[in-house]
Short mmCIF file of C-alpha atoms (C1' of nucleotides) in Angstrom, two decimals:
data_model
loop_
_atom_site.label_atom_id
_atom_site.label_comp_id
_atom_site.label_asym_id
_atom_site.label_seq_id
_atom_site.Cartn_x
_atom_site.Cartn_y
_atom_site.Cartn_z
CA UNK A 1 70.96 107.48 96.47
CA UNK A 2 73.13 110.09 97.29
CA UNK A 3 74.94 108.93 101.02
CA UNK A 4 73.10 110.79 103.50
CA UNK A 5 71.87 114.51 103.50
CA UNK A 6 74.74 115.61 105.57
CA UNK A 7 77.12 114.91 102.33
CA UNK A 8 80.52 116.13 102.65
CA UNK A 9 79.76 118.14 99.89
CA UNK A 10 81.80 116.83 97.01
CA UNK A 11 84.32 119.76 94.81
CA UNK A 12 83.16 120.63 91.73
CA UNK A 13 79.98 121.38 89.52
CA UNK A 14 77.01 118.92 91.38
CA UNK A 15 75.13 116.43 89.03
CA UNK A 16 71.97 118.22 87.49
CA UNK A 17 68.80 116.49 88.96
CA UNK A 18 66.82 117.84 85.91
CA UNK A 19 69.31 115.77 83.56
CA UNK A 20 68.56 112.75 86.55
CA UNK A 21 65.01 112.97 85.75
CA UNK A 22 65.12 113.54 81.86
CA UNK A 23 67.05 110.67 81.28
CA UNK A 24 64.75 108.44 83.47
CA UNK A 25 61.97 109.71 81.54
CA UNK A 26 63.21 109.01 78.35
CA UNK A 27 63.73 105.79 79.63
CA UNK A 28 60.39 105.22 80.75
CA UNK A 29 58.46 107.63 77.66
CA UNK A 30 60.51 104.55 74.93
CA UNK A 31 59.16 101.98 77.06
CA UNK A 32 55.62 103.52 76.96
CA UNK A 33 56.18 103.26 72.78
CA UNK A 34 57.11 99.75 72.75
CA UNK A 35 60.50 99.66 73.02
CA UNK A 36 60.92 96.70 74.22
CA UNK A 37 63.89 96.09 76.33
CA UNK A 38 66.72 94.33 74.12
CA UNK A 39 65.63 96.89 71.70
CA UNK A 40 66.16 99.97 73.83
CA UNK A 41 69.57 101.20 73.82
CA UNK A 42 72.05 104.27 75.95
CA UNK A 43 72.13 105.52 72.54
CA UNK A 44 68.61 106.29 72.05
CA UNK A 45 67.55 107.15 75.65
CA UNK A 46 70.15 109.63 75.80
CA UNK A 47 68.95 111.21 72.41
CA UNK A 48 65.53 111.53 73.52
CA UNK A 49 66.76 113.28 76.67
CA UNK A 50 68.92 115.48 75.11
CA UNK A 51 72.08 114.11 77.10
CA UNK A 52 75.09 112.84 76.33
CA UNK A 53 75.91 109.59 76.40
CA UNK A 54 78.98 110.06 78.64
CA UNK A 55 76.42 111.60 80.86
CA UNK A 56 74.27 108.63 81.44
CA UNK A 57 77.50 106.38 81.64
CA UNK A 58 78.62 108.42 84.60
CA UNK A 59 75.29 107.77 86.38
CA UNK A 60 74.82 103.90 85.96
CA UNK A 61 76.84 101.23 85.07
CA UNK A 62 74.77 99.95 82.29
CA UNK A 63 71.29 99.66 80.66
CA UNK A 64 70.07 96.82 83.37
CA UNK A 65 70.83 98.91 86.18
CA UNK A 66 69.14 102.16 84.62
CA UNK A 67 66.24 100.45 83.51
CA UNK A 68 65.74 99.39 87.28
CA UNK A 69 66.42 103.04 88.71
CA UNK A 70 63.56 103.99 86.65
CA UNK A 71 60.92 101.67 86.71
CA UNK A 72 61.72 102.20 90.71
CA UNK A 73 60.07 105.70 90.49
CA UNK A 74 57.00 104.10 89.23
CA UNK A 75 56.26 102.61 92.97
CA UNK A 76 54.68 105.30 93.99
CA UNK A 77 52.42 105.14 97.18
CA UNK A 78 48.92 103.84 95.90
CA UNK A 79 45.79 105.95 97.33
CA UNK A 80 44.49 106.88 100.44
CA UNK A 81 42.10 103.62 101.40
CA UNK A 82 38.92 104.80 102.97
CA UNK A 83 38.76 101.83 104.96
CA UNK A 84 34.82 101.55 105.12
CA UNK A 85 34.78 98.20 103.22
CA UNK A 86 36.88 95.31 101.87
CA UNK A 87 35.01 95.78 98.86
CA UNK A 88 35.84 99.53 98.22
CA UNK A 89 39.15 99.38 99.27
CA UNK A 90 40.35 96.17 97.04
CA UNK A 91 38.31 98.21 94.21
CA UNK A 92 40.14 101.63 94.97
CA UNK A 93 43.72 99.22 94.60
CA UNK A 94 43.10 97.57 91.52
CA UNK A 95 41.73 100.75 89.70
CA UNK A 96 45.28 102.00 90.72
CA UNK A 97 46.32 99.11 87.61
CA UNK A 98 46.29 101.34 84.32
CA UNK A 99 45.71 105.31 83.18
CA UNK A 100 44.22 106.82 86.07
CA UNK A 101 47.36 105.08 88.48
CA UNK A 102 50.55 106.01 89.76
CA UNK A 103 51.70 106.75 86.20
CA UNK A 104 49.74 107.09 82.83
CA UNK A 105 52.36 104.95 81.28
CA UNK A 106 52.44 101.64 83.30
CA UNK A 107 49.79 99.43 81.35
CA UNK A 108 51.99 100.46 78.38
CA UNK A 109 55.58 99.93 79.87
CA UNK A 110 54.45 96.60 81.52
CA UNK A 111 54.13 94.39 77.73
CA UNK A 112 57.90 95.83 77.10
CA UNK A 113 59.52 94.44 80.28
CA UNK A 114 57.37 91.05 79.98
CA UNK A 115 59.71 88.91 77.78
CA UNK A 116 62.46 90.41 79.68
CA UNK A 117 61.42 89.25 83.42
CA UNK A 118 60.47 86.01 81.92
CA UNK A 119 63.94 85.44 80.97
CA UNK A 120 65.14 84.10 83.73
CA UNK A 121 64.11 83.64 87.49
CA UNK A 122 67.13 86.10 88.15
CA UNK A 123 65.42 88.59 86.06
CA UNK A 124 62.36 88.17 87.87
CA UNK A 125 63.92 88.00 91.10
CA UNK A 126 65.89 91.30 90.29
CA UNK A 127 62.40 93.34 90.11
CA UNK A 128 60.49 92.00 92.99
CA UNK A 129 61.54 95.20 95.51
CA UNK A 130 59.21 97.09 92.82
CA UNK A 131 56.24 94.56 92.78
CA UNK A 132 56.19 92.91 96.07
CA UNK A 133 55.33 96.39 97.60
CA UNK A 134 52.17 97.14 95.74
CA UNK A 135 50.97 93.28 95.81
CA UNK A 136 51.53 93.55 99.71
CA UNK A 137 48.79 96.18 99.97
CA UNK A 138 46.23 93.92 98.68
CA UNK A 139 47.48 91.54 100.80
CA UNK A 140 46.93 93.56 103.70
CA UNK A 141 43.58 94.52 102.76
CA UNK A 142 42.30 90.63 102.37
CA UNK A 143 44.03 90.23 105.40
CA UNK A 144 41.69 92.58 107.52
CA UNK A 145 38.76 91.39 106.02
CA UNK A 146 39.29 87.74 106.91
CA UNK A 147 40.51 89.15 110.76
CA UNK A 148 37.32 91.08 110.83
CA UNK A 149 34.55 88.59 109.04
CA UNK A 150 34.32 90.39 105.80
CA UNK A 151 36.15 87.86 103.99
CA UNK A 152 36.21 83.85 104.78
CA UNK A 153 38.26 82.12 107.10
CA UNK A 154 39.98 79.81 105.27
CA UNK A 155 40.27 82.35 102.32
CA UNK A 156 43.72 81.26 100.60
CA UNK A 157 45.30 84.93 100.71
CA UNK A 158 47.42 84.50 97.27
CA UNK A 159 45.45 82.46 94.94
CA UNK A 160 42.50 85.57 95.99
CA UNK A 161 45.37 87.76 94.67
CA UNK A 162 46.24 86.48 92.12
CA UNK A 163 42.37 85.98 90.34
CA UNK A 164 41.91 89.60 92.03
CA UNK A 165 45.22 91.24 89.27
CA UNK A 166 45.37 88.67 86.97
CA UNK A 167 42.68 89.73 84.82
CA UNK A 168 42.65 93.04 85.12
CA UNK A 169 46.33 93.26 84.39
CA UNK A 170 45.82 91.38 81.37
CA UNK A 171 43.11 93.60 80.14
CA UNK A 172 45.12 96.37 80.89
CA UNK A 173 48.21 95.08 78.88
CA UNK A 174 46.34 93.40 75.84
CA UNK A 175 42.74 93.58 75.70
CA UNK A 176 42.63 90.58 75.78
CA UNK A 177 38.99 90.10 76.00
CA UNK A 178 37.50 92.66 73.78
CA UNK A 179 34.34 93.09 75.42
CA UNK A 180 35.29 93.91 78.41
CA UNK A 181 35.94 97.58 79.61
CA UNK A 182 39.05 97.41 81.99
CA UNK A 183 37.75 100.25 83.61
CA UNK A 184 34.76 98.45 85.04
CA UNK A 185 36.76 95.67 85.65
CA UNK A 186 37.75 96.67 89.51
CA UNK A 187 34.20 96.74 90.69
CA UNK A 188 32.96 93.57 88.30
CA UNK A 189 35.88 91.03 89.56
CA UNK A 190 35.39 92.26 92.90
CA UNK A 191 31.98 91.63 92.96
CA UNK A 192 32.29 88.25 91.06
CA UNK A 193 34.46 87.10 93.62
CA UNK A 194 33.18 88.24 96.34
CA UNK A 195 30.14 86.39 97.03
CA UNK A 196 32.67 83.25 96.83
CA UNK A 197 34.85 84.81 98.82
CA UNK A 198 32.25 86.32 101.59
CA UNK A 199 31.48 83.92 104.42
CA UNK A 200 27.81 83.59 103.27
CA UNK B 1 47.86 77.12 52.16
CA UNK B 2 48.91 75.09 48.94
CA UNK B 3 45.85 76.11 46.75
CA UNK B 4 43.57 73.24 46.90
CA UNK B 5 44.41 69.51 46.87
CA UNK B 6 43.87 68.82 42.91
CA UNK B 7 46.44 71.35 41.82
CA UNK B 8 47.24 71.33 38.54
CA UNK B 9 51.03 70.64 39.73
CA UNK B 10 53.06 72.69 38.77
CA UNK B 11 56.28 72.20 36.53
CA UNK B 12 60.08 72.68 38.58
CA UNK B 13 61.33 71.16 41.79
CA UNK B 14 58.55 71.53 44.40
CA UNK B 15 58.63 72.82 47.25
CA UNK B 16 60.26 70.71 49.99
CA UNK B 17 57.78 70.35 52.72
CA UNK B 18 60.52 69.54 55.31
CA UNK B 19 61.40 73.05 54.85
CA UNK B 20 58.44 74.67 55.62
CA UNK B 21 58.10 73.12 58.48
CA UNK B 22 62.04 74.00 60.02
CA UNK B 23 61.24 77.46 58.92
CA UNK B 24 58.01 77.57 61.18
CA UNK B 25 59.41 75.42 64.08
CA UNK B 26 62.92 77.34 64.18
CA UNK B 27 60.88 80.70 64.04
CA UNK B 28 58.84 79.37 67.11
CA UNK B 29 62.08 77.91 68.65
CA UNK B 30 63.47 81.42 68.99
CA UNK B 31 60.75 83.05 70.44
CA UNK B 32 60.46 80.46 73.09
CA UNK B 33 64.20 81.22 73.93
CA UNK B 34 63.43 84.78 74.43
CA UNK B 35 63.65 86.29 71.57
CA UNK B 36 61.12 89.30 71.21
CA UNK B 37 59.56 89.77 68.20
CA UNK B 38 61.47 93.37 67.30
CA UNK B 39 64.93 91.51 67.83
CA UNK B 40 63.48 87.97 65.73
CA UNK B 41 65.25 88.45 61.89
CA UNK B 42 64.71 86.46 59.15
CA UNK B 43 68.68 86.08 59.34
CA UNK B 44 68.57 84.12 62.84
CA UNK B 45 65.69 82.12 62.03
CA UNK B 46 66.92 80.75 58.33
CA UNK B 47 70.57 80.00 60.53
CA UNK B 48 68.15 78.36 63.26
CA UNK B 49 66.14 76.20 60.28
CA UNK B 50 69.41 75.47 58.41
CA UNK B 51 68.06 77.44 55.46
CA UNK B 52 69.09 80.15 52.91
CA UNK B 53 66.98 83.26 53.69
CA UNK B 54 66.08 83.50 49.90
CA UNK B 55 64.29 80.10 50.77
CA UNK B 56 62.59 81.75 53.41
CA UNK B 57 61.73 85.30 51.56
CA UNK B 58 60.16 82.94 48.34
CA UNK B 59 57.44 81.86 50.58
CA UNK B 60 56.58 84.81 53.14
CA UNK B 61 56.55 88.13 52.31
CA UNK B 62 57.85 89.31 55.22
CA UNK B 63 58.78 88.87 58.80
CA UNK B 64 55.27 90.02 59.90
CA UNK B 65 53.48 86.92 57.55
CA UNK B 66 55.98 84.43 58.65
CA UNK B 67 55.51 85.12 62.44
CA UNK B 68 51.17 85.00 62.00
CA UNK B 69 51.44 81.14 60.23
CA UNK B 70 53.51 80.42 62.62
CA UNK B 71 51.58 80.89 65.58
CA UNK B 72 48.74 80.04 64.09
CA UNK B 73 50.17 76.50 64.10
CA UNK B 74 49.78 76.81 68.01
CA UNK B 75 46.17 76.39 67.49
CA UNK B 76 45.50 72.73 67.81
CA UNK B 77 42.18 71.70 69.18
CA UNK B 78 41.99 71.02 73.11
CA UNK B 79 41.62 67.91 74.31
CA UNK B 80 38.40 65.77 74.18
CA UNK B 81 36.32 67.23 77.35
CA UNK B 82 34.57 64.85 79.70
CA UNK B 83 31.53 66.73 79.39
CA UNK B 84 30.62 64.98 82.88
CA UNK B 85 30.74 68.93 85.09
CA UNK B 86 31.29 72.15 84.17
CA UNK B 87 33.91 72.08 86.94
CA UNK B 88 36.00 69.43 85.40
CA UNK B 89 35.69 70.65 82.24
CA UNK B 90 36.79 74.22 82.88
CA UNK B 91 40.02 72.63 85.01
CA UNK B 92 40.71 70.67 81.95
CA UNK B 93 40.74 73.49 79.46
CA UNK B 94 42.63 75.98 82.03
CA UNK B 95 45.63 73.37 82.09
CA UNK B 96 46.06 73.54 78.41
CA UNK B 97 47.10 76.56 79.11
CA UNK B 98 51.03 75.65 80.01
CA UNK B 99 54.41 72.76 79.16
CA UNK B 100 51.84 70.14 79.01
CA UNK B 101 49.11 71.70 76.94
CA UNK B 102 49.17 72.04 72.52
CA UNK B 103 52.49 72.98 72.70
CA UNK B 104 54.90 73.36 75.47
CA UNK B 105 56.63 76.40 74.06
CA UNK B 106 53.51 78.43 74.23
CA UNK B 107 54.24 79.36 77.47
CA UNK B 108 57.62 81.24 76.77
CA UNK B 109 56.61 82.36 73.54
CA UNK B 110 53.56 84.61 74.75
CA UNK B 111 55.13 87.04 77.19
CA UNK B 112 57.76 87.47 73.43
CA UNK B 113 54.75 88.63 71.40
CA UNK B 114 52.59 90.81 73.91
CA UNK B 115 54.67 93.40 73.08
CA UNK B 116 53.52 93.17 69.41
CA UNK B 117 50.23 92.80 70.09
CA UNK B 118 49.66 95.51 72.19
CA UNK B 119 51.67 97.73 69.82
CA UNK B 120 48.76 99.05 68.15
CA UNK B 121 44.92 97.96 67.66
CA UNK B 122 45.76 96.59 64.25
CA UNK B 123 48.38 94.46 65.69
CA UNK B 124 46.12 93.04 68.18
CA UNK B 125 43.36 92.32 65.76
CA UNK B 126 45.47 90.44 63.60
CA UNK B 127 45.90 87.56 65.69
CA UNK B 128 42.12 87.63 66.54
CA UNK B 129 41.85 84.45 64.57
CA UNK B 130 44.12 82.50 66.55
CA UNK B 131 43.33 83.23 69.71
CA UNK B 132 39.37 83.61 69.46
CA UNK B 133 38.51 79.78 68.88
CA UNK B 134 40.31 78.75 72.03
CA UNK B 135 38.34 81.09 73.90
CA UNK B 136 35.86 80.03 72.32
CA UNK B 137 35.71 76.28 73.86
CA UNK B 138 35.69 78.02 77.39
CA UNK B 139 32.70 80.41 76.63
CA UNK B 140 30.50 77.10 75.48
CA UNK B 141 31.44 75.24 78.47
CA UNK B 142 30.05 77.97 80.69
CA UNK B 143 27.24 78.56 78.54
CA UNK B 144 26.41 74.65 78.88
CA UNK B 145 26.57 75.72 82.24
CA UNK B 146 24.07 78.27 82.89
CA UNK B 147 22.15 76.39 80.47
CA UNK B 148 22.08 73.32 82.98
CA UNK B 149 21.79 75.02 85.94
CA UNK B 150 25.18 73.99 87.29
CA UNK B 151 26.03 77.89 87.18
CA UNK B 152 24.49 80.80 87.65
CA UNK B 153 21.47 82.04 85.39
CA UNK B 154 22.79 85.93 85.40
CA UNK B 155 26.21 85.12 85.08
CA UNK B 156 28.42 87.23 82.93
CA UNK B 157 30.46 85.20 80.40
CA UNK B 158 33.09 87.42 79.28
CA UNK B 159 33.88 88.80 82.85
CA UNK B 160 34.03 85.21 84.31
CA UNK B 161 36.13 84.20 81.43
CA UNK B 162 38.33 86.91 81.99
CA UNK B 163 38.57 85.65 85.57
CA UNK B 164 39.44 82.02 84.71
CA UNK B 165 42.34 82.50 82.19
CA UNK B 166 43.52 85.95 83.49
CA UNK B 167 45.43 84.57 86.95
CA UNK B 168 46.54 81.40 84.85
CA UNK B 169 48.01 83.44 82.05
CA UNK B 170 50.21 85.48 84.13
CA UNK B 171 51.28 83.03 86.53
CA UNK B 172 52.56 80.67 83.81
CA UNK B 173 54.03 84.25 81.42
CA UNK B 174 56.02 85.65 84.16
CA UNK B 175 55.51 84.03 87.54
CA UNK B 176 53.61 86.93 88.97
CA UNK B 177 52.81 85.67 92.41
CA UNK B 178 55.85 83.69 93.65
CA UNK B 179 53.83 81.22 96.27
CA UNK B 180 51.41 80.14 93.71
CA UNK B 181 52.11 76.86 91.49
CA UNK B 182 51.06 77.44 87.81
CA UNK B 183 49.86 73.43 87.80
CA UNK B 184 47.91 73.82 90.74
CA UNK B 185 46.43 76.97 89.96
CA UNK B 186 43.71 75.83 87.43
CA UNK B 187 41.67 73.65 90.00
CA UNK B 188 42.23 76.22 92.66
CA UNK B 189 40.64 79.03 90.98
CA UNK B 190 37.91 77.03 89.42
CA UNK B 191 36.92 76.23 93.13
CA UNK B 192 37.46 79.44 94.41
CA UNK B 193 35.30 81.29 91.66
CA UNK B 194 32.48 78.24 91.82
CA UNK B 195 31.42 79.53 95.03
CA UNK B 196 30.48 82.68 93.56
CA UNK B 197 29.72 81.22 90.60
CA UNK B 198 27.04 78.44 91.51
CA UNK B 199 23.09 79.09 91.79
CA UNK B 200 23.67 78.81 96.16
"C1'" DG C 1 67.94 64.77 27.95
"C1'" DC C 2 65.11 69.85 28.52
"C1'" DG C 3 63.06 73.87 30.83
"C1'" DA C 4 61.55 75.30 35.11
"C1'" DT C 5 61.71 75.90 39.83
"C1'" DA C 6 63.78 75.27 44.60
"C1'" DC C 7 67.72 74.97 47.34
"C1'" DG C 8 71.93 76.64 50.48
"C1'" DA C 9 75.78 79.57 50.63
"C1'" DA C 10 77.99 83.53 49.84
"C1'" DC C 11 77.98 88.34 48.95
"C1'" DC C 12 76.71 93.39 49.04
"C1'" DT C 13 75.40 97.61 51.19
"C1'" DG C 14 73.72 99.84 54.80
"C1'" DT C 15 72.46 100.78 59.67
"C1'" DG C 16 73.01 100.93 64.38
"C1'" DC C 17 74.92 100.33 68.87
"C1'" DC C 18 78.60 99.85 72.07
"C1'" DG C 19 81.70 101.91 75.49
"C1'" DT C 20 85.22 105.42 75.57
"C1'" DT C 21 87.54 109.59 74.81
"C1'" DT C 22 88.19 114.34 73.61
"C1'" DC C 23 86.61 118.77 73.20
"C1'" DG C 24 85.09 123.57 74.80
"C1'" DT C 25 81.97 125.26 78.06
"C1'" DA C 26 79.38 125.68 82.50
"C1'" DA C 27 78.77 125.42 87.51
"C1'" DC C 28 80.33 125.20 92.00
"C1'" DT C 29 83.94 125.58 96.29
"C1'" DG C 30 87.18 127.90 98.86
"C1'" DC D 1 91.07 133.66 91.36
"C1'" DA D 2 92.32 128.37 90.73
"C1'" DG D 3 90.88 123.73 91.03
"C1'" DT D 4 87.42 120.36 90.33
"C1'" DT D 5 83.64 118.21 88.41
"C1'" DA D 6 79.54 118.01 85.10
"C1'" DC D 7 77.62 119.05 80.72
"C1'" DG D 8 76.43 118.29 75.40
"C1'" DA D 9 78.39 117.17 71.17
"C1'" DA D 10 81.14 114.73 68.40
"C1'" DA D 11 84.18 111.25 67.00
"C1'" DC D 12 86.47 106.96 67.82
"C1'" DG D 13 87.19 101.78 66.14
"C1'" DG D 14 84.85 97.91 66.27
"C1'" DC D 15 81.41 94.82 65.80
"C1'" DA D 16 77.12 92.60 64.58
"C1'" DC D 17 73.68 91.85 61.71
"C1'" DA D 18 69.81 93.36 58.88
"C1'" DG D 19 67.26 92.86 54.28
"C1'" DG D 20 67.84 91.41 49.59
"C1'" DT D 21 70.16 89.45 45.53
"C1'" DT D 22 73.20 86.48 42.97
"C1'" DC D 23 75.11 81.96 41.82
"C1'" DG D 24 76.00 77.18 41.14
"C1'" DT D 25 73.73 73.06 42.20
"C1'" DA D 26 69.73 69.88 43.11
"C1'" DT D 27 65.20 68.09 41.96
"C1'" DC D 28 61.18 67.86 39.59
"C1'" DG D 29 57.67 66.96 34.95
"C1'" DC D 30 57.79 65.84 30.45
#
DNA sequence: GCGATACGAACCTGTGCCGTTTCGTAACTG
DNA sequence: CAGTTACGAAACGGCACAGGTTCGTATCGC
């Protein structure tokens, strides 16, 4: 974050914002091979984005706080909701999970950074700015539908959540259940759940 | 697998069972510490089981053959089911998964090997046999079901399985939805999907 | 006892990363 | 122009630890 816009305009040759983005993308392109993260090193991100390793040093303290920076620029802003139906919109979010989303390489990334957000709750904790945003706009979509009758009353908001992602996530990560296509899975879980979760 | 039980016994000091089994419970000890499966070495785990590493390389080939006997120690039968509802039954098998199921380390160790598994299709399928017949016991209990009338005649098994263990798995691998308690969780979403599930 | 095998410890050789510094060059301000 | 900062490449010393083998000892059947 560079201060505000109205900088004082530091002396000297400015920080390349190509050399910002390469090295965040090599960070995020060794994730996306299964690097997982005790494994991925300065060493070899700055190698595969043809930097120096002084370079990224300058930029972040270490390989915690990079790794954050870049998995940050993976919450982009989901899709536009057409806002018709509970049941279209919570199956235009969760299609969002994998390929087609944000960014081609999540489902890949997301098995590398497992074991290391399991670590510890102050692991977890540390990445919850980058999930909490994305879980919130399911949230606000089973929200509406219980306000406006599409959804129960009583409908506990994050247990729905969590049987909404949880699958699909998984089946996005490992296939876990090899006869499923995770790319059905949006409308199918939707629909499963919905006629439990519809007031009728 | 020592051949079969009539072996013609063979002549030299035998192998000391003991061993085997510190070499397969220090190799699972490390990976539910956090240890991913890249960074687990035949070094740390023969220091963990208080053995030489020659010890260890005389038996498995490899790190790869080690790690796939040991896990497949995780696969103990579940407990005796009730048989009384589909309901309880289905609760019952979702809280093996976790501390108090088979093993309480399978919880940490998982979110260690997904990265393994979803390395590569060949990965995944290797480990097939370990995972499969635990599946397996939920599939029957939900085809008792639609057998008995208790759920749905048009059901789909592998999505509703999905379902089931896909919210469990991730709440109790990384805690994915902070409100949500892992022990709870298998009754709720039994209850919540039943609804949908059930003939009315 | 004997031969045969298993055992733990120690050793060998190689690889890789860390975090920093130094270099010559490039980019920008005033 | 001079002054300042950024850049890639290379080198730094240091450390950790990998995979594999060797060696003296321990434990077995006969």
């Amino acid at each position: 974050m560079p201060a505000l816009e109205d900088a004082p305009r530091a002396p000297g040759r400015p920080r390349s914002v190509r050399v910002d983005e390469a090295i965040v993308s090599a960070t995020l392109d060794l994730l996306a091979e299964g690097t997982t993260v005790d494994v991925l090193s300065i060493e070899a991100i700055a190698s595969r984005a043809g930097v120096g390793k002084a370079t990224i040093y300058r930029r972040w303290p270490g390989k915690e706080a990079l790794l954050h920076d870049a998995l940050a620029t993976l919450k982009l802003p989901g899709p536009e909701l057409a806002g018709e139906s509970v049941r279209d919109d919570l199956i235009a979010l969760l299609s969002q999970v994998g390929p087609t989303g944000h960014d081609p390489r999540f489902p890949k990334i997301l098995p590398c950074i497992l074991p290391h957000l399991s670590r510890s709750p102050e692991h977890y904790q540390a990445y919850q700015d980058i999930i909490e945003p994305r879980r919130n706009r399911v949230r606000q979509v089973l929200r509406r539908g219980v306000a406006n009758g599409e959804l129960r009353a009583d409908l506990d908001i994050e247990l729905t959540m969590a049987v909404l992602i949880g699958p699909i996530l998984m089946q996005r990560v490992v296939r876990w259940h090899p006869d499923l296509d995770a790319d059905k899975m949006p409308e199918q879980v939707v629909d499963l759940l919905m006629a439990g979760i519809a007031p009728h």
